[in-house]
Amino acid sequence: MSPWAEAELSALNPLRAVWLTLTAAFLLTLLLQLLPPGLLPGCAIFQDLIRYGKTKCGESPRPAACRAFDVPKREIELGGGGELALSAFLVLVFLWLHSLRRLFECLYVSVFSNVMIHVVQYCFGLVYYVLVGLTVLSQVPMDGRNAYVTGKNLLMQARWFHILGMMMFIWSSAHQYKCHVILGNLRKNKAGVVIHCNHRIPFGDWFEYVSSPNYLAELMIYVSMAVTFGFHNLTWWLVVTNVFFSQALSAFLSHQFYKSKFVSYPKHRKAFLPFLF
């Protein structure tokens, strides 16, 4: 049996069930948001759980019971065979670098307003990153003595998909960073000093195609990890599918916010996927 097939059989089945459940939940929520306004569930708690940041601002007035569970959004932003062994090692490095870059952006690039998120979203964010790390570790192959297989020379086990995945990760990360810089600069003057916390229409880079290119880049980062796993890792594709629907939901809500707030908002922009959605 091939190394990747053995790894798939030895993967923690509960992890797959968790990711499948999360994916289905985000897909259902996204489909509900696409319903005509009259058919959309009006439950305040439901809307409070799926919205955060600027998309929560439009809800006025919010019930006191909902506001009691608010936490600052900036808090959640700070949260972060031999071939398969190398794949898992590289993906762990990618996650580490991704978390460090996001921490740097939160501290020195992004400008947060006083918007809030629900405490459930905060806790979910903390659990999410632990779950992602456990998912990667579950993909590491094990030998007959239940010890992790690392190989005598891990670099000699590099394959073309490792290189392709690394290139995709760097490309996606660079675009996400550039988009966050564009968003941060909307609230700064030319000297880099924060002058306001209002929302403005962003332009440049992937903003010319979609309203939330930072969410699109997040999806591409996780796709790059799937490529690094060699395309055939079912467990990680469930993670990617979950990221797709969760980011699509956030992007759709942001797109609605921009269109409702700015009459001159570019008509050609899509919410999440260029030219499609």
PDB file of C-alpha atoms in Angstrom:
ATOM      1  CA  MET A   1       0.000   0.000   0.000  1.00  0.00           C
ATOM      2  CA  SER A   2       1.308   3.468  -0.875  1.00  0.00           C
ATOM      3  CA  PRO A   3       2.418   5.814   1.946  1.00  0.00           C
ATOM      4  CA  TRP A   4      -0.375   8.301   1.345  1.00  0.00           C
ATOM      5  CA  ALA A   5      -3.028   5.551   1.386  1.00  0.00           C
ATOM      6  CA  GLU A   6      -1.680   4.235   4.696  1.00  0.00           C
ATOM      7  CA  ALA A   7      -1.753   7.746   6.107  1.00  0.00           C
ATOM      8  CA  GLU A   8      -5.362   8.198   5.019  1.00  0.00           C
ATOM      9  CA  LEU A   9      -6.363   4.965   6.756  1.00  0.00           C
ATOM     10  CA  SER A  10      -4.495   5.918   9.909  1.00  0.00           C
ATOM     11  CA  ALA A  11      -5.897   9.469  10.024  1.00  0.00           C
ATOM     12  CA  LEU A  12      -8.110  10.313  12.971  1.00  0.00           C
ATOM     13  CA  ASN A  13     -11.654   9.717  11.722  1.00  0.00           C
ATOM     14  CA  PRO A  14     -13.180  12.063  14.330  1.00  0.00           C
ATOM     15  CA  LEU A  15     -11.172  14.910  12.773  1.00  0.00           C
ATOM     16  CA  ARG A  16     -12.748  14.265   9.399  1.00  0.00           C
ATOM     17  CA  ALA A  17     -16.169  14.209  11.018  1.00  0.00           C
ATOM     18  CA  VAL A  18     -15.488  17.545  12.732  1.00  0.00           C
ATOM     19  CA  TRP A  19     -14.324  19.233   9.529  1.00  0.00           C
ATOM     20  CA  LEU A  20     -17.244  17.782   7.582  1.00  0.00           C
ATOM     21  CA  THR A  21     -19.675  19.070  10.206  1.00  0.00           C
ATOM     22  CA  LEU A  22     -18.116  22.552  10.203  1.00  0.00           C
ATOM     23  CA  THR A  23     -18.192  22.633   6.403  1.00  0.00           C
ATOM     24  CA  ALA A  24     -21.875  21.678   6.320  1.00  0.00           C
ATOM     25  CA  ALA A  25     -22.684  24.338   8.936  1.00  0.00           C
ATOM     26  CA  PHE A  26     -20.968  27.121   6.987  1.00  0.00           C
ATOM     27  CA  LEU A  27     -22.512  25.949   3.706  1.00  0.00           C
ATOM     28  CA  LEU A  28     -26.005  25.950   5.224  1.00  0.00           C
ATOM     29  CA  THR A  29     -25.439  29.406   6.720  1.00  0.00           C
ATOM     30  CA  LEU A  30     -24.221  30.761   3.383  1.00  0.00           C
ATOM     31  CA  LEU A  31     -27.243  29.307   1.571  1.00  0.00           C
ATOM     32  CA  LEU A  32     -29.559  30.910   4.132  1.00  0.00           C
ATOM     33  CA  GLN A  33     -27.943  34.297   3.466  1.00  0.00           C
ATOM     34  CA  LEU A  34     -28.631  33.878  -0.249  1.00  0.00           C
ATOM     35  CA  LEU A  35     -32.383  33.525   0.352  1.00  0.00           C
ATOM     36  CA  PRO A  36     -34.671  36.486  -0.409  1.00  0.00           C
ATOM     37  CA  PRO A  37     -34.882  38.899   2.560  1.00  0.00           C
ATOM     38  CA  GLY A  38     -38.406  37.824   3.443  1.00  0.00           C
ATOM     39  CA  LEU A  39     -37.347  34.185   3.827  1.00  0.00           C
ATOM     40  CA  LEU A  40     -34.108  34.859   5.730  1.00  0.00           C
ATOM     41  CA  PRO A  41     -34.235  33.833   9.401  1.00  0.00           C
ATOM     42  CA  GLY A  42     -34.637  36.961  11.489  1.00  0.00           C
ATOM     43  CA  CYS A  43     -33.331  35.500  14.758  1.00  0.00           C
ATOM     44  CA  ALA A  44     -31.079  38.134  16.323  1.00  0.00           C
ATOM     45  CA  ILE A  45     -28.839  35.551  17.994  1.00  0.00           C
ATOM     46  CA  PHE A  46     -28.319  33.702  14.693  1.00  0.00           C
ATOM     47  CA  GLN A  47     -27.324  36.893  12.897  1.00  0.00           C
ATOM     48  CA  ASP A  48     -25.088  37.897  15.798  1.00  0.00           C
ATOM     49  CA  LEU A  49     -23.206  34.600  15.636  1.00  0.00           C
ATOM     50  CA  ILE A  50     -22.412  34.780  11.923  1.00  0.00           C
ATOM     51  CA  ARG A  51     -21.497  38.487  11.747  1.00  0.00           C
ATOM     52  CA  TYR A  52     -18.470  40.313  13.074  1.00  0.00           C
ATOM     53  CA  GLY A  53     -16.545  43.500  12.458  1.00  0.00           C
ATOM     54  CA  LYS A  54     -18.117  45.905  10.005  1.00  0.00           C
ATOM     55  CA  THR A  55     -20.913  43.482   9.062  1.00  0.00           C
ATOM     56  CA  LYS A  56     -22.150  43.582  12.672  1.00  0.00           C
ATOM     57  CA  CYS A  57     -22.244  47.388  12.680  1.00  0.00           C
ATOM     58  CA  GLY A  58     -25.308  47.520  10.458  1.00  0.00           C
ATOM     59  CA  GLU A  59     -27.480  45.799  13.024  1.00  0.00           C
ATOM     60  CA  SER A  60     -29.173  48.591  14.977  1.00  0.00           C
ATOM     61  CA  PRO A  61     -30.260  48.355  17.634  1.00  0.00           C
ATOM     62  CA  ARG A  62     -28.751  45.056  18.771  1.00  0.00           C
ATOM     63  CA  PRO A  63     -30.452  43.376  21.750  1.00  0.00           C
ATOM     64  CA  ALA A  64     -28.686  43.819  25.076  1.00  0.00           C
ATOM     65  CA  ALA A  65     -28.516  40.042  25.410  1.00  0.00           C
ATOM     66  CA  CYS A  66     -26.344  39.959  22.271  1.00  0.00           C
ATOM     67  CA  ARG A  67     -24.102  42.869  23.281  1.00  0.00           C
ATOM     68  CA  ALA A  68     -23.342  41.128  26.580  1.00  0.00           C
ATOM     69  CA  PHE A  69     -21.227  38.564  24.701  1.00  0.00           C
ATOM     70  CA  ASP A  70     -19.166  41.059  22.670  1.00  0.00           C
ATOM     71  CA  VAL A  71     -15.379  40.952  22.662  1.00  0.00           C
ATOM     72  CA  PRO A  72     -13.058  43.206  20.605  1.00  0.00           C
ATOM     73  CA  LYS A  73     -12.381  41.808  17.117  1.00  0.00           C
ATOM     74  CA  ARG A  74      -8.660  42.592  17.448  1.00  0.00           C
ATOM     75  CA  GLU A  75      -8.432  39.875  20.112  1.00  0.00           C
ATOM     76  CA  ILE A  76      -9.327  37.042  17.738  1.00  0.00           C
ATOM     77  CA  GLU A  77      -6.927  38.381  15.096  1.00  0.00           C
ATOM     78  CA  LEU A  78      -4.041  37.720  17.524  1.00  0.00           C
ATOM     79  CA  GLY A  79      -4.951  34.117  17.986  1.00  0.00           C
ATOM     80  CA  GLY A  80      -2.535  31.676  15.539  1.00  0.00           C
ATOM     81  CA  GLY A  81       6.135   7.408   3.892  1.00  0.00           C
ATOM     82  CA  GLY A  82       8.934   9.976   3.883  1.00  0.00           C
ATOM     83  CA  GLU A  83       7.188  12.169   1.278  1.00  0.00           C
ATOM     84  CA  LEU A  84       4.188  12.553   3.557  1.00  0.00           C
ATOM     85  CA  ALA A  85       6.428  13.262   6.527  1.00  0.00           C
ATOM     86  CA  LEU A  86       8.046  16.092   4.572  1.00  0.00           C
ATOM     87  CA  SER A  87       4.604  17.313   3.479  1.00  0.00           C
ATOM     88  CA  ALA A  88       3.379  17.478   7.078  1.00  0.00           C
ATOM     89  CA  PHE A  89       6.594  19.213   8.160  1.00  0.00           C
ATOM     90  CA  LEU A  90       6.253  21.848   5.420  1.00  0.00           C
ATOM     91  CA  VAL A  91       2.577  22.464   6.188  1.00  0.00           C
ATOM     92  CA  LEU A  92       3.402  22.957   9.864  1.00  0.00           C
ATOM     93  CA  VAL A  93       6.080  25.474   8.838  1.00  0.00           C
ATOM     94  CA  PHE A  94       3.554  27.217   6.573  1.00  0.00           C
ATOM     95  CA  LEU A  95       1.047  27.459   9.449  1.00  0.00           C
ATOM     96  CA  TRP A  96       3.739  28.821  11.751  1.00  0.00           C
ATOM     97  CA  LEU A  97       4.842  31.440   9.219  1.00  0.00           C
ATOM     98  CA  HIS A  98       1.226  32.332   8.477  1.00  0.00           C
ATOM     99  CA  SER A  99       0.493  32.862  12.165  1.00  0.00           C
ATOM    100  CA  LEU A 100       3.620  34.988  12.658  1.00  0.00           C
ATOM    101  CA  ARG A 101       2.766  37.157   9.663  1.00  0.00           C
ATOM    102  CA  ARG A 102      -0.798  37.674  10.849  1.00  0.00           C
ATOM    103  CA  LEU A 103       0.509  38.624  14.292  1.00  0.00           C
ATOM    104  CA  PHE A 104       2.850  41.170  12.686  1.00  0.00           C
ATOM    105  CA  GLU A 105      -0.013  42.579  10.611  1.00  0.00           C
ATOM    106  CA  CYS A 106      -2.264  42.878  13.647  1.00  0.00           C
ATOM    107  CA  LEU A 107       0.418  44.775  15.550  1.00  0.00           C
ATOM    108  CA  TYR A 108       1.874  46.994  12.817  1.00  0.00           C
ATOM    109  CA  VAL A 109      -0.312  46.957   9.676  1.00  0.00           C
ATOM    110  CA  SER A 110      -4.017  46.642  10.421  1.00  0.00           C
ATOM    111  CA  VAL A 111      -6.026  49.437  12.009  1.00  0.00           C
ATOM    112  CA  PHE A 112      -8.921  48.083  14.018  1.00  0.00           C
ATOM    113  CA  SER A 113     -12.029  50.026  14.894  1.00  0.00           C
ATOM    114  CA  ASN A 114     -14.017  49.382  18.068  1.00  0.00           C
ATOM    115  CA  VAL A 115     -16.154  46.699  16.460  1.00  0.00           C
ATOM    116  CA  MET A 116     -17.002  43.558  18.371  1.00  0.00           C
ATOM    117  CA  ILE A 117     -17.369  39.845  17.776  1.00  0.00           C
ATOM    118  CA  HIS A 118     -19.432  37.312  19.682  1.00  0.00           C
ATOM    119  CA  VAL A 119     -17.627  35.436  22.448  1.00  0.00           C
ATOM    120  CA  VAL A 120     -18.586  32.174  20.709  1.00  0.00           C
ATOM    121  CA  GLN A 121     -16.692  33.336  17.619  1.00  0.00           C
ATOM    122  CA  TYR A 122     -13.710  34.174  19.819  1.00  0.00           C
ATOM    123  CA  CYS A 123     -13.672  30.713  21.409  1.00  0.00           C
ATOM    124  CA  PHE A 124     -14.197  29.061  18.025  1.00  0.00           C
ATOM    125  CA  GLY A 125     -11.162  30.901  16.667  1.00  0.00           C
ATOM    126  CA  LEU A 126      -8.976  29.605  19.483  1.00  0.00           C
ATOM    127  CA  VAL A 127     -10.193  26.023  19.093  1.00  0.00           C
ATOM    128  CA  TYR A 128      -9.929  26.248  15.304  1.00  0.00           C
ATOM    129  CA  TYR A 129      -6.162  26.777  15.205  1.00  0.00           C
ATOM    130  CA  VAL A 130      -5.579  23.967  17.707  1.00  0.00           C
ATOM    131  CA  LEU A 131      -7.757  21.714  15.541  1.00  0.00           C
ATOM    132  CA  VAL A 132      -5.825  22.665  12.396  1.00  0.00           C
ATOM    133  CA  GLY A 133      -2.525  21.791  14.066  1.00  0.00           C
ATOM    134  CA  LEU A 134      -3.850  18.446  15.277  1.00  0.00           C
ATOM    135  CA  THR A 135      -5.142  17.721  11.781  1.00  0.00           C
ATOM    136  CA  VAL A 136      -1.674  18.240  10.286  1.00  0.00           C
ATOM    137  CA  LEU A 137      -0.040  16.082  12.961  1.00  0.00           C
ATOM    138  CA  SER A 138      -2.565  13.322  12.300  1.00  0.00           C
ATOM    139  CA  GLN A 139      -1.250  13.071   8.737  1.00  0.00           C
ATOM    140  CA  VAL A 140       2.316  12.215   9.777  1.00  0.00           C
ATOM    141  CA  PRO A 141       3.017   8.557   8.848  1.00  0.00           C
ATOM    142  CA  MET A 142       4.017   6.103  11.560  1.00  0.00           C
ATOM    143  CA  ASP A 143       6.151   2.979  11.329  1.00  0.00           C
ATOM    144  CA  GLY A 144       5.501  -0.433  12.896  1.00  0.00           C
ATOM    145  CA  ARG A 145       6.781   0.747  16.272  1.00  0.00           C
ATOM    146  CA  ASN A 146       4.308   3.688  16.289  1.00  0.00           C
ATOM    147  CA  ALA A 147       7.145   6.157  15.952  1.00  0.00           C
ATOM    148  CA  TYR A 148       7.028   9.072  13.546  1.00  0.00           C
ATOM    149  CA  VAL A 149       8.885   8.381  10.304  1.00  0.00           C
ATOM    150  CA  THR A 150      11.260  11.219   9.509  1.00  0.00           C
ATOM    151  CA  GLY A 151      13.790   9.533   7.241  1.00  0.00           C
ATOM    152  CA  LYS A 152      17.559   9.936   7.250  1.00  0.00           C
ATOM    153  CA  ASN A 153      17.451  12.848   4.843  1.00  0.00           C
ATOM    154  CA  LEU A 154      14.101  14.582   4.680  1.00  0.00           C
ATOM    155  CA  LEU A 155      15.146  16.968   1.915  1.00  0.00           C
ATOM    156  CA  MET A 156      15.979  14.052  -0.396  1.00  0.00           C
ATOM    157  CA  GLN A 157      12.285  13.142  -0.281  1.00  0.00           C
ATOM    158  CA  ALA A 158      11.201  16.468  -1.836  1.00  0.00           C
ATOM    159  CA  ARG A 159       8.853  16.159  -4.817  1.00  0.00           C
ATOM    160  CA  TRP A 160       7.499  18.565  -7.408  1.00  0.00           C
ATOM    161  CA  PHE A 161       4.262  19.162  -5.474  1.00  0.00           C
ATOM    162  CA  HIS A 162       6.270  20.315  -2.448  1.00  0.00           C
ATOM    163  CA  ILE A 163       7.895  23.006  -4.586  1.00  0.00           C
ATOM    164  CA  LEU A 164       4.581  23.964  -6.227  1.00  0.00           C
ATOM    165  CA  GLY A 165       2.852  24.159  -2.843  1.00  0.00           C
ATOM    166  CA  MET A 166       5.615  26.368  -1.468  1.00  0.00           C
ATOM    167  CA  MET A 167       5.380  28.728  -4.445  1.00  0.00           C
ATOM    168  CA  MET A 168       1.598  28.948  -4.083  1.00  0.00           C
ATOM    169  CA  PHE A 169       1.937  29.630  -0.346  1.00  0.00           C
ATOM    170  CA  ILE A 170       4.391  32.496  -0.901  1.00  0.00           C
ATOM    171  CA  TRP A 171       2.252  33.949  -3.722  1.00  0.00           C
ATOM    172  CA  SER A 172      -0.986  33.802  -1.708  1.00  0.00           C
ATOM    173  CA  SER A 173       0.640  35.144   1.453  1.00  0.00           C
ATOM    174  CA  ALA A 174       2.177  38.068  -0.443  1.00  0.00           C
ATOM    175  CA  HIS A 175      -1.214  39.045  -1.872  1.00  0.00           C
ATOM    176  CA  GLN A 176      -2.938  38.738   1.495  1.00  0.00           C
ATOM    177  CA  TYR A 177      -0.294  40.940   3.092  1.00  0.00           C
ATOM    178  CA  LYS A 178      -0.645  43.525   0.312  1.00  0.00           C
ATOM    179  CA  CYS A 179      -4.435  43.573   0.734  1.00  0.00           C
ATOM    180  CA  HIS A 180      -4.118  44.090   4.485  1.00  0.00           C
ATOM    181  CA  VAL A 181      -1.678  46.953   3.836  1.00  0.00           C
ATOM    182  CA  ILE A 182      -4.219  48.539   1.477  1.00  0.00           C
ATOM    183  CA  LEU A 183      -6.964  48.234   4.117  1.00  0.00           C
ATOM    184  CA  GLY A 184      -4.705  49.626   6.838  1.00  0.00           C
ATOM    185  CA  ASN A 185      -3.625  52.586   4.697  1.00  0.00           C
ATOM    186  CA  LEU A 186      -7.259  53.616   4.232  1.00  0.00           C
ATOM    187  CA  ARG A 187      -7.164  54.806   7.847  1.00  0.00           C
ATOM    188  CA  LYS A 188      -3.704  56.405   7.779  1.00  0.00           C
ATOM    189  CA  ASN A 189      -2.198  59.537   6.279  1.00  0.00           C
ATOM    190  CA  LYS A 190       0.863  59.539   4.036  1.00  0.00           C
ATOM    191  CA  ALA A 191       3.097  59.591   7.093  1.00  0.00           C
ATOM    192  CA  GLY A 192       1.551  56.331   8.321  1.00  0.00           C
ATOM    193  CA  VAL A 193      -0.324  57.932  11.207  1.00  0.00           C
ATOM    194  CA  VAL A 194      -3.838  56.659  11.958  1.00  0.00           C
ATOM    195  CA  ILE A 195      -6.275  59.526  11.395  1.00  0.00           C
ATOM    196  CA  HIS A 196      -9.674  57.811  11.540  1.00  0.00           C
ATOM    197  CA  CYS A 197     -11.408  54.430  11.835  1.00  0.00           C
ATOM    198  CA  ASN A 198     -14.042  54.917   9.143  1.00  0.00           C
ATOM    199  CA  HIS A 199     -14.686  52.506   6.305  1.00  0.00           C
ATOM    200  CA  ARG A 200     -13.589  53.496   2.806  1.00  0.00           C
ATOM    201  CA  ILE A 201     -13.691  51.754  -0.578  1.00  0.00           C
ATOM    202  CA  PRO A 202     -10.390  49.900  -1.091  1.00  0.00           C
ATOM    203  CA  PHE A 203      -8.688  49.815  -4.497  1.00  0.00           C
ATOM    204  CA  GLY A 204      -5.662  48.032  -5.897  1.00  0.00           C
ATOM    205  CA  ASP A 205      -4.371  44.459  -6.220  1.00  0.00           C
ATOM    206  CA  TRP A 206      -7.167  41.850  -5.928  1.00  0.00           C
ATOM    207  CA  PHE A 207      -9.603  44.507  -4.687  1.00  0.00           C
ATOM    208  CA  GLU A 208     -10.155  45.302  -8.356  1.00  0.00           C
ATOM    209  CA  TYR A 209     -11.920  41.936  -8.694  1.00  0.00           C
ATOM    210  CA  VAL A 210     -13.497  41.056  -5.327  1.00  0.00           C
ATOM    211  CA  SER A 211     -14.607  42.843  -2.174  1.00  0.00           C
ATOM    212  CA  SER A 212     -12.653  40.594   0.183  1.00  0.00           C
ATOM    213  CA  PRO A 213      -9.414  39.477  -1.489  1.00  0.00           C
ATOM    214  CA  ASN A 214      -7.889  38.828   1.930  1.00  0.00           C
ATOM    215  CA  TYR A 215     -10.458  36.053   2.392  1.00  0.00           C
ATOM    216  CA  LEU A 216      -9.731  34.724  -1.097  1.00  0.00           C
ATOM    217  CA  ALA A 217      -6.009  34.709  -0.296  1.00  0.00           C
ATOM    218  CA  GLU A 218      -6.747  32.801   2.924  1.00  0.00           C
ATOM    219  CA  LEU A 219      -8.456  30.120   0.857  1.00  0.00           C
ATOM    220  CA  MET A 220      -5.514  29.972  -1.558  1.00  0.00           C
ATOM    221  CA  ILE A 221      -3.103  29.582   1.359  1.00  0.00           C
ATOM    222  CA  TYR A 222      -4.976  26.485   2.512  1.00  0.00           C
ATOM    223  CA  VAL A 223      -5.133  25.193  -1.066  1.00  0.00           C
ATOM    224  CA  SER A 224      -1.350  25.567  -1.250  1.00  0.00           C
ATOM    225  CA  MET A 225      -1.116  23.272   1.768  1.00  0.00           C
ATOM    226  CA  ALA A 226      -3.366  20.732   0.050  1.00  0.00           C
ATOM    227  CA  VAL A 227      -0.990  20.837  -2.924  1.00  0.00           C
ATOM    228  CA  THR A 228       1.948  20.332  -0.543  1.00  0.00           C
ATOM    229  CA  PHE A 229       0.230  17.197   0.743  1.00  0.00           C
ATOM    230  CA  GLY A 230       0.270  15.907  -2.840  1.00  0.00           C
ATOM    231  CA  PHE A 231      -3.340  16.731  -3.867  1.00  0.00           C
ATOM    232  CA  HIS A 232      -4.779  13.448  -2.540  1.00  0.00           C
ATOM    233  CA  ASN A 233      -5.113  14.087   1.194  1.00  0.00           C
ATOM    234  CA  LEU A 234      -8.844  13.766   1.844  1.00  0.00           C
ATOM    235  CA  THR A 235      -8.671  15.051   5.417  1.00  0.00           C
ATOM    236  CA  TRP A 236      -6.954  18.280   4.389  1.00  0.00           C
ATOM    237  CA  TRP A 237      -9.349  18.814   1.483  1.00  0.00           C
ATOM    238  CA  LEU A 238     -12.137  18.769   4.087  1.00  0.00           C
ATOM    239  CA  VAL A 239     -10.250  21.555   5.872  1.00  0.00           C
ATOM    240  CA  VAL A 240     -10.006  23.465   2.573  1.00  0.00           C
ATOM    241  CA  THR A 241     -13.718  22.980   1.920  1.00  0.00           C
ATOM    242  CA  ASN A 242     -14.527  24.321   5.381  1.00  0.00           C
ATOM    243  CA  VAL A 243     -12.281  27.345   4.763  1.00  0.00           C
ATOM    244  CA  PHE A 244     -13.967  27.918   1.396  1.00  0.00           C
ATOM    245  CA  PHE A 245     -17.484  28.151   2.818  1.00  0.00           C
ATOM    246  CA  SER A 246     -16.511  30.065   5.973  1.00  0.00           C
ATOM    247  CA  GLN A 247     -14.547  32.651   3.989  1.00  0.00           C
ATOM    248  CA  ALA A 248     -17.266  32.815   1.319  1.00  0.00           C
ATOM    249  CA  LEU A 249     -19.833  33.599   4.021  1.00  0.00           C
ATOM    250  CA  SER A 250     -17.671  36.367   5.504  1.00  0.00           C
ATOM    251  CA  ALA A 251     -16.938  37.767   2.047  1.00  0.00           C
ATOM    252  CA  PHE A 252     -20.629  37.768   1.089  1.00  0.00           C
ATOM    253  CA  LEU A 253     -21.589  39.668   4.243  1.00  0.00           C
ATOM    254  CA  SER A 254     -18.773  42.181   3.635  1.00  0.00           C
ATOM    255  CA  HIS A 255     -19.891  42.613   0.027  1.00  0.00           C
ATOM    256  CA  GLN A 256     -23.415  43.375   1.192  1.00  0.00           C
ATOM    257  CA  PHE A 257     -22.050  45.899   3.679  1.00  0.00           C
ATOM    258  CA  TYR A 258     -19.986  47.737   1.055  1.00  0.00           C
ATOM    259  CA  LYS A 259     -22.880  47.891  -1.420  1.00  0.00           C
ATOM    260  CA  SER A 260     -25.300  49.190   1.200  1.00  0.00           C
ATOM    261  CA  LYS A 261     -22.872  51.797   2.543  1.00  0.00           C
ATOM    262  CA  PHE A 262     -21.381  53.151  -0.704  1.00  0.00           C
ATOM    263  CA  VAL A 263     -23.643  54.142  -3.603  1.00  0.00           C
ATOM    264  CA  SER A 264     -20.589  54.435  -5.869  1.00  0.00           C
ATOM    265  CA  TYR A 265     -19.271  50.979  -5.026  1.00  0.00           C
ATOM    266  CA  PRO A 266     -17.812  49.306  -8.184  1.00  0.00           C
ATOM    267  CA  LYS A 267     -20.536  47.281  -9.882  1.00  0.00           C
ATOM    268  CA  HIS A 268     -18.139  44.772 -11.464  1.00  0.00           C
ATOM    269  CA  ARG A 269     -16.712  43.522  -8.166  1.00  0.00           C
ATOM    270  CA  LYS A 270     -17.774  40.146  -6.913  1.00  0.00           C
ATOM    271  CA  ALA A 271     -17.852  39.132  -3.271  1.00  0.00           C
ATOM    272  CA  PHE A 272     -15.324  36.292  -3.152  1.00  0.00           C
ATOM    273  CA  LEU A 273     -14.481  34.611  -6.465  1.00  0.00           C
ATOM    274  CA  PRO A 274     -13.469  36.862  -9.414  1.00  0.00           C
ATOM    275  CA  PHE A 275     -16.166  37.006 -12.136  1.00  0.00           C
ATOM    276  CA  LEU A 276     -18.228  34.275 -10.396  1.00  0.00           C
ATOM    277  CA  PHE A 277     -19.464  35.030  -6.865  1.00  0.00           C
TER     278      PHE A 277
END
